[in-house]
PDB file of C-alpha atoms in Angstrom:
ATOM      1  CA  MET A   1       8.225  -8.656  14.515  1.00 62.00           C
ATOM      2  CA  SER A   2       4.901  -7.116  13.448  1.00 92.00           C
ATOM      3  CA  THR A   3       5.718  -3.837  15.148  1.00 95.00           C
ATOM      4  CA  ALA A   4       9.075  -3.732  13.359  1.00 96.00           C
ATOM      5  CA  ILE A   5       7.351  -4.228   9.982  1.00 97.00           C
ATOM      6  CA  ALA A   6       4.736  -1.591  10.821  1.00 97.00           C
ATOM      7  CA  ASN A   7       7.453   0.889  11.797  1.00 97.00           C
ATOM      8  CA  LYS A   8       9.432   0.191   8.628  1.00 98.00           C
ATOM      9  CA  ILE A   9       6.373   0.821   6.419  1.00 98.00           C
ATOM     10  CA  TYR A  10       5.318   3.877   8.415  1.00 98.00           C
ATOM     11  CA  ASN A  11       8.763   5.467   8.475  1.00 98.00           C
ATOM     12  CA  THR A  12       9.307   4.798   4.778  1.00 98.00           C
ATOM     13  CA  ALA A  13       5.937   6.371   3.945  1.00 98.00           C
ATOM     14  CA  LEU A  14       6.788   9.420   6.070  1.00 98.00           C
ATOM     15  CA  GLY A  15      10.171   9.735   4.386  1.00 98.00           C
ATOM     16  CA  GLY A  16       8.910   9.385   0.820  1.00 98.00           C
ATOM     17  CA  SER A  17      10.259   7.623  -2.227  1.00 98.00           C
ATOM     18  CA  PRO A  18      13.363   8.553  -4.199  1.00 97.00           C
ATOM     19  CA  VAL A  19      11.168  10.720  -6.456  1.00 97.00           C
ATOM     20  CA  ASN A  20       8.279  11.873  -4.238  1.00 98.00           C
ATOM     21  CA  PRO A  21       8.044  13.512  -0.809  1.00 98.00           C
ATOM     22  CA  GLY A  22       6.817  11.708   2.265  1.00 98.00           C
ATOM     23  CA  LEU A  23       3.176  11.183   3.063  1.00 98.00           C
ATOM     24  CA  PRO A  24       1.338  12.861   5.949  1.00 98.00           C
ATOM     25  CA  GLU A  25       1.189  11.018   9.283  1.00 98.00           C
ATOM     26  CA  THR A  26      -2.387   9.719   9.018  1.00 98.00           C
ATOM     27  CA  LEU A  27      -1.938   8.546   5.436  1.00 98.00           C
ATOM     28  CA  SER A  28       1.289   6.800   6.457  1.00 98.00           C
ATOM     29  CA  LYS A  29      -0.646   4.989   9.198  1.00 98.00           C
ATOM     30  CA  LEU A  30      -3.313   4.060   6.652  1.00 98.00           C
ATOM     31  CA  LEU A  31      -0.588   2.509   4.469  1.00 98.00           C
ATOM     32  CA  VAL A  32       0.424   0.303   7.386  1.00 98.00           C
ATOM     33  CA  ALA A  33      -3.196  -0.857   7.807  1.00 98.00           C
ATOM     34  CA  GLN A  34      -3.529  -1.341   4.045  1.00 98.00           C
ATOM     35  CA  SER A  35      -0.408  -3.488   4.011  1.00 98.00           C
ATOM     36  CA  GLN A  36      -1.667  -5.594   6.910  1.00 97.00           C
ATOM     37  CA  HIS A  37      -4.977  -6.084   5.127  1.00 97.00           C
ATOM     38  CA  GLU A  38      -3.417  -6.893   1.757  1.00 96.00           C
ATOM     39  CA  THR A  39      -0.968  -9.449   3.212  1.00 96.00           C
ATOM     40  CA  GLY A  40      -3.040 -11.087   5.949  1.00 95.00           C
ATOM     41  CA  ASN A  41      -1.088  -9.302   8.667  1.00 96.00           C
ATOM     42  CA  TRP A  42       2.184  -9.887   6.805  1.00 97.00           C
ATOM     43  CA  LYS A  43       1.768 -13.662   6.746  1.00 96.00           C
ATOM     44  CA  HIS A  44       1.031 -14.171   3.045  1.00 94.00           C
ATOM     45  CA  ARG A  45       3.849 -15.725   1.030  1.00 92.00           C
ATOM     46  CA  PHE A  46       3.885 -12.764  -1.373  1.00 95.00           C
ATOM     47  CA  PHE A  47       5.099 -10.717   1.580  1.00 97.00           C
ATOM     48  CA  THR A  48       7.278 -13.294   3.318  1.00 96.00           C
ATOM     49  CA  VAL A  49       9.032 -14.361   0.105  1.00 94.00           C
ATOM     50  CA  GLY A  50       8.950 -11.205  -2.026  1.00 96.00           C
ATOM     51  CA  ASN A  51       8.594  -8.222   0.351  1.00 98.00           C
ATOM     52  CA  ASN A  52       5.343  -7.322  -1.428  1.00 98.00           C
ATOM     53  CA  CYS A  53       3.467  -5.234   1.148  1.00 98.00           C
ATOM     54  CA  PHE A  54       0.449  -4.411  -1.002  1.00 97.00           C
ATOM     55  CA  GLY A  55      -0.242  -7.328  -3.370  1.00 93.00           C
ATOM     56  CA  TYR A  56       1.135  -5.349  -6.293  1.00 94.00           C
ATOM     57  CA  ALA A  57       1.253  -7.135  -9.649  1.00 94.00           C
ATOM     58  CA  TYR A  58       4.515  -7.575 -11.528  1.00 95.00           C
ATOM     59  CA  VAL A  59       5.151  -4.967 -14.217  1.00 94.00           C
ATOM     60  CA  LYS A  60       8.100  -5.583 -16.514  1.00 93.00           C
ATOM     61  CA  GLY A  61      10.628  -2.795 -16.126  1.00 93.00           C
ATOM     62  CA  ALA A  62       9.033  -1.340 -12.981  1.00 95.00           C
ATOM     63  CA  LYS A  63      11.478   0.860 -11.101  1.00 96.00           C
ATOM     64  CA  TYR A  64      11.314  -0.751  -7.644  1.00 98.00           C
ATOM     65  CA  GLN A  65      10.478  -4.376  -8.490  1.00 98.00           C
ATOM     66  CA  LEU A  66      12.891  -7.227  -9.041  1.00 97.00           C
ATOM     67  CA  PRO A  67      13.354  -7.959 -12.761  1.00 95.00           C
ATOM     68  CA  LYS A  68      11.199 -11.103 -12.751  1.00 90.00           C
ATOM     69  CA  GLY A  69       7.710 -11.705 -11.477  1.00 86.00           C
ATOM     70  CA  GLY A  70       6.950 -13.979  -8.563  1.00 88.00           C
ATOM     71  CA  ASP A  71       4.275 -16.630  -8.295  1.00 86.00           C
ATOM     72  CA  ASN A  72       0.904 -16.013  -9.863  1.00 87.00           C
ATOM     73  CA  ALA A  73      -1.956 -14.613  -7.821  1.00 85.00           C
ATOM     74  CA  ASP A  74      -5.421 -16.208  -7.855  1.00 80.00           C
ATOM     75  CA  ASN A  75      -6.212 -14.222 -11.011  1.00 83.00           C
ATOM     76  CA  GLY A  76      -3.220 -15.742 -12.849  1.00 88.00           C
ATOM     77  CA  ILE A  77      -1.190 -12.505 -12.865  1.00 89.00           C
ATOM     78  CA  PRO A  78       2.365 -12.689 -11.510  1.00 94.00           C
ATOM     79  CA  ILE A  79       2.920 -10.863  -8.247  1.00 95.00           C
ATOM     80  CA  ALA A  80       5.761  -8.375  -7.923  1.00 97.00           C
ATOM     81  CA  GLU A  81       8.786  -9.180  -5.818  1.00 97.00           C
ATOM     82  CA  TYR A  82      10.875  -6.442  -4.218  1.00 98.00           C
ATOM     83  CA  PRO A  83      14.427  -6.332  -2.895  1.00 98.00           C
ATOM     84  CA  SER A  84      13.095  -4.719   0.307  1.00 98.00           C
ATOM     85  CA  VAL A  85       9.948  -3.654   2.131  1.00 98.00           C
ATOM     86  CA  GLU A  86      10.967  -0.054   1.476  1.00 98.00           C
ATOM     87  CA  ASN A  87      10.869  -0.603  -2.296  1.00 98.00           C
ATOM     88  CA  SER A  88       7.331  -1.954  -2.021  1.00 98.00           C
ATOM     89  CA  VAL A  89       6.302   1.151  -0.071  1.00 98.00           C
ATOM     90  CA  TYR A  90       8.002   3.413  -2.638  1.00 98.00           C
ATOM     91  CA  GLU A  91       5.820   1.798  -5.324  1.00 98.00           C
ATOM     92  CA  VAL A  92       2.627   2.773  -3.490  1.00 98.00           C
ATOM     93  CA  ILE A  93       3.880   6.261  -2.621  1.00 98.00           C
ATOM     94  CA  ASP A  94       4.568   6.900  -6.307  1.00 98.00           C
ATOM     95  CA  TRP A  95       1.173   5.392  -7.242  1.00 98.00           C
ATOM     96  CA  ILE A  96      -0.559   7.826  -4.859  1.00 98.00           C
ATOM     97  CA  TYR A  97       1.302  10.804  -6.336  1.00 98.00           C
ATOM     98  CA  ARG A  98       0.383   9.691  -9.876  1.00 98.00           C
ATOM     99  CA  ARG A  99      -3.284   9.487  -8.841  1.00 98.00           C
ATOM    100  CA  ARG A 100      -3.000  12.954  -7.286  1.00 98.00           C
ATOM    101  CA  LYS A 101      -1.708  14.337 -10.597  1.00 98.00           C
ATOM    102  CA  GLU A 102      -4.689  12.709 -12.334  1.00 98.00           C
ATOM    103  CA  GLY A 103      -7.107  14.350  -9.878  1.00 98.00           C
ATOM    104  CA  LYS A 104      -8.140  11.033  -8.301  1.00 98.00           C
ATOM    105  CA  PHE A 105      -6.544  11.891  -4.952  1.00 98.00           C
ATOM    106  CA  PRO A 106      -6.754  15.279  -3.235  1.00 98.00           C
ATOM    107  CA  LYS A 107      -3.984  17.780  -3.888  1.00 98.00           C
ATOM    108  CA  ASP A 108      -3.522  18.106  -0.123  1.00 98.00           C
ATOM    109  CA  LEU A 109      -2.895  14.520   1.001  1.00 98.00           C
ATOM    110  CA  SER A 110      -3.236  15.548   4.648  1.00 98.00           C
ATOM    111  CA  THR A 111      -6.996  15.781   4.079  1.00 98.00           C
ATOM    112  CA  ILE A 112      -7.111  11.961   3.896  1.00 98.00           C
ATOM    113  CA  ARG A 113      -8.008  11.277   7.516  1.00 97.00           C
ATOM    114  CA  THR A 114     -10.148   8.114   7.747  1.00 98.00           C
ATOM    115  CA  PRO A 115     -10.129   4.517   6.524  1.00 98.00           C
ATOM    116  CA  GLU A 116     -13.485   5.188   4.849  1.00 98.00           C
ATOM    117  CA  GLN A 117     -12.115   8.079   2.842  1.00 98.00           C
ATOM    118  CA  TYR A 118      -8.929   6.229   1.882  1.00 98.00           C
ATOM    119  CA  ALA A 119     -10.761   3.023   0.865  1.00 98.00           C
ATOM    120  CA  GLU A 120     -13.101   5.054  -1.331  1.00 98.00           C
ATOM    121  CA  LEU A 121     -10.221   6.916  -2.977  1.00 98.00           C
ATOM    122  CA  LEU A 122      -8.416   3.625  -3.665  1.00 98.00           C
ATOM    123  CA  LYS A 123     -11.588   2.063  -5.095  1.00 98.00           C
ATOM    124  CA  ASN A 124     -12.360   5.046  -7.328  1.00 98.00           C
ATOM    125  CA  ALA A 125      -8.777   5.045  -8.607  1.00 98.00           C
ATOM    126  CA  GLY A 126      -9.045   1.362  -9.570  1.00 96.00           C
ATOM    127  CA  TYR A 127      -6.626   0.049  -6.952  1.00 95.00           C
ATOM    128  CA  TYR A 128      -8.683  -2.984  -5.905  1.00 94.00           C
ATOM    129  CA  GLY A 129     -11.490  -5.086  -7.330  1.00 91.00           C
ATOM    130  CA  ASP A 130     -13.146  -6.154  -4.082  1.00 93.00           C
ATOM    131  CA  THR A 131     -16.280  -4.400  -2.887  1.00 96.00           C
ATOM    132  CA  LEU A 132     -15.803  -1.178  -0.965  1.00 97.00           C
ATOM    133  CA  THR A 133     -17.550  -2.750   2.036  1.00 97.00           C
ATOM    134  CA  ASN A 134     -15.213  -5.758   2.192  1.00 96.00           C
ATOM    135  CA  TYR A 135     -12.047  -3.770   1.606  1.00 97.00           C
ATOM    136  CA  LEU A 136     -13.048  -1.146   4.151  1.00 97.00           C
ATOM    137  CA  ARG A 137     -13.799  -3.812   6.751  1.00 97.00           C
ATOM    138  CA  GLY A 138     -10.223  -5.120   6.557  1.00 96.00           C
ATOM    139  CA  LEU A 139      -8.598  -1.700   6.339  1.00 97.00           C
ATOM    140  CA  LYS A 140     -10.620  -0.346   9.241  1.00 97.00           C
ATOM    141  CA  SER A 141      -9.939  -3.363  11.427  1.00 96.00           C
ATOM    142  CA  PHE A 142      -6.176  -3.002  11.103  1.00 96.00           C
ATOM    143  CA  PHE A 143      -6.277   0.802  11.366  1.00 97.00           C
ATOM    144  CA  GLN A 144      -8.189   0.586  14.645  1.00 94.00           C
ATOM    145  CA  ARG A 145      -5.621  -1.895  16.022  1.00 92.00           C
ATOM    146  CA  SER A 146      -2.727   0.252  14.838  1.00 88.00           C
ATOM    147  CA  LEU A 147       0.770  -0.904  15.744  1.00 87.00           C
ATOM    148  CA  ILE A 148       2.071   2.669  15.321  1.00 86.00           C
TER     149      ILE A 148
END
């Protein structure tokens, strides 16, 4: 089952969203590791119930999310629910392209080659509130045990 989820995330990232092109191979693999880290290896209820691969918060009117928020996260903010894993991946692909336009991600996404680099880019772009050290530990662990 885990390999099937990893392949779905990876292949969706490679293929791109309805509005943005696919991501390079290494960045697509990093998205798989990020998803594993964010969802406790796809065991968290936000993933199992709402196809939320990345712990994304609910945003009213968001293109890929279901029209109502799911349960609240620890911070009291509703978590997004998606009709499919692919829609959750599309959300992050589009987020990365928006950050690229803002200059927070490199223009050439193929230059993102390591968990360290990706975790730092995510942190600097305001993606997560955890410390860089903690986030990197989880990301790196799953990246090194890649299912792809």
